[in-house]
């Protein structure tokens, strides 16, 4: 099922989804009540638990490759799905906002992240089963960078997370490139933006796609 008025930003770590959501928010500053920016992992209790589990800090030195979380990768996959269920169906959640309040919701990451990242550690089957009941967004914007660009951009981060390594990010990119055509076939509007360009250029591409959504067309 496609959830109208719902869009997601996806990409490797370092692709700039968070920056892009911030830049997109500014476009809607003059239209109060229309736009809601959100992110996964969420700031709710399950999301905060996930964030703690993703931190590399306090682990043995040789740690830092995926699969060495303090819970199994399968448990982590289930936590991402639980966080998503709250995000969607909790009070003031995505479904209520899009369908009842008539807001445009844009999320920095959603189920494609699980279908790509957790599929690497747990296989495609578990990620698929955990996410198959969740609605698909109307629009998916994929910000494409290669593994090396991802590695360079995350190298300077003070708190590395377990997935933030070159080899893993190359697998992530491959995963997205495999997933996108399948989602397009399912009726999701998919746009790929070249994430190696400047944030302003990327923002232009993101805006053009979002501006095509009926809810935005009606409002501007
Ligand atoms: P990220 O967007 O980088 O959050 P922050 O900017 O706050 O650190 O997400 C954290 C990591 O979690 C990132 O490496 C992607 C990963 N992730 C998954 O593996 N599966 C998921 O379902 C989601 C939403 C994120």
Coordinates of C-alpha atoms and ligand atoms in Angstrom, one line a residue, residues 10-14 17-18 39-43 50-51 54-55 76-77 80-81 83-84 108-118 131 157 159 161-164 168-169 172 176, ligand 1:
X10 CA 17.6 7.5 1.6
X11 CA 21.3 6.9 1.0
X12 CA 24.6 5.6 2.3
X13 CA 26.0 7.1 5.5
X14 CA 27.5 10.5 4.6
X17 CA 20.0 13.0 3.9
X18 CA 20.0 14.9 7.2
X39 CA 13.8 10.6 11.0
X40 CA 14.7 7.0 11.8
X41 CA 16.0 5.7 14.1
X42 CA 13.5 7.9 16.0
X43 CA 13.9 9.9 19.2
X50 CA 19.1 1.5 18.7
X51 CA 21.3 4.6 18.7
X54 CA 25.0 1.5 17.0
X55 CA 27.8 3.4 18.8
X76 CA 18.8 -5.1 15.8
X77 CA 16.6 -5.7 12.7
X80 CA 14.4 -1.1 13.7
X81 CA 11.0 -2.6 12.8
X83 CA 10.8 1.6 16.1
X84 CA 9.2 2.0 12.7
X108 CA 15.3 10.9 6.9
X109 CA 15.4 7.1 6.4
X110 CA 12.6 4.5 6.5
X111 CA 12.1 0.8 5.6
X112 CA 14.5 1.0 2.6
X113 CA 17.3 1.4 5.1
X114 CA 16.3 -1.9 6.8
X115 CA 15.9 -3.6 3.5
X116 CA 19.4 -2.6 2.5
X117 CA 21.5 -2.4 5.8
X118 CA 19.9 -5.3 7.7
X131 CA 8.9 -4.7 6.8
X157 CA 33.0 11.9 12.7
X159 CA 31.4 8.9 17.2
X161 CA 28.7 3.9 14.2
X162 CA 29.1 0.2 13.4
X163 CA 28.0 0.5 9.7
X164 CA 30.3 3.4 8.9
X168 CA 30.0 -2.0 4.3
X169 CA 29.1 1.2 2.6
X172 CA 24.9 -0.6 1.1
X176 CA 20.0 0.4 -2.8
Ligands
LIG1 P1 21.5 7.8 10.6 O1 20.6 8.3 9.6 O2 23.0 7.8 10.2 O3 21.3 8.5 12.0 P2 22.2 9.6 12.6 O4 22.5 10.6 11.5 O5 21.4 10.2 13.7 O6 23.4 8.9 13.1 O7 21.2 6.3 11.0 C1 22.0 5.6 11.8 C2 22.4 4.3 11.2 O8 21.4 3.3 11.2 C3 22.9 4.4 9.7 O9 24.1 3.7 9.6 C4 21.8 3.6 9.0 C5 21.3 2.6 10.0 N1 19.9 2.1 9.8 C6 19.8 0.8 9.6 O10 20.7 0.0 9.6 N2 18.5 0.3 9.4 C7 17.4 1.1 9.5 O11 16.3 0.6 9.3 C8 17.6 2.5 9.7 C9 16.4 3.4 9.8 C10 18.9 3.0 9.9

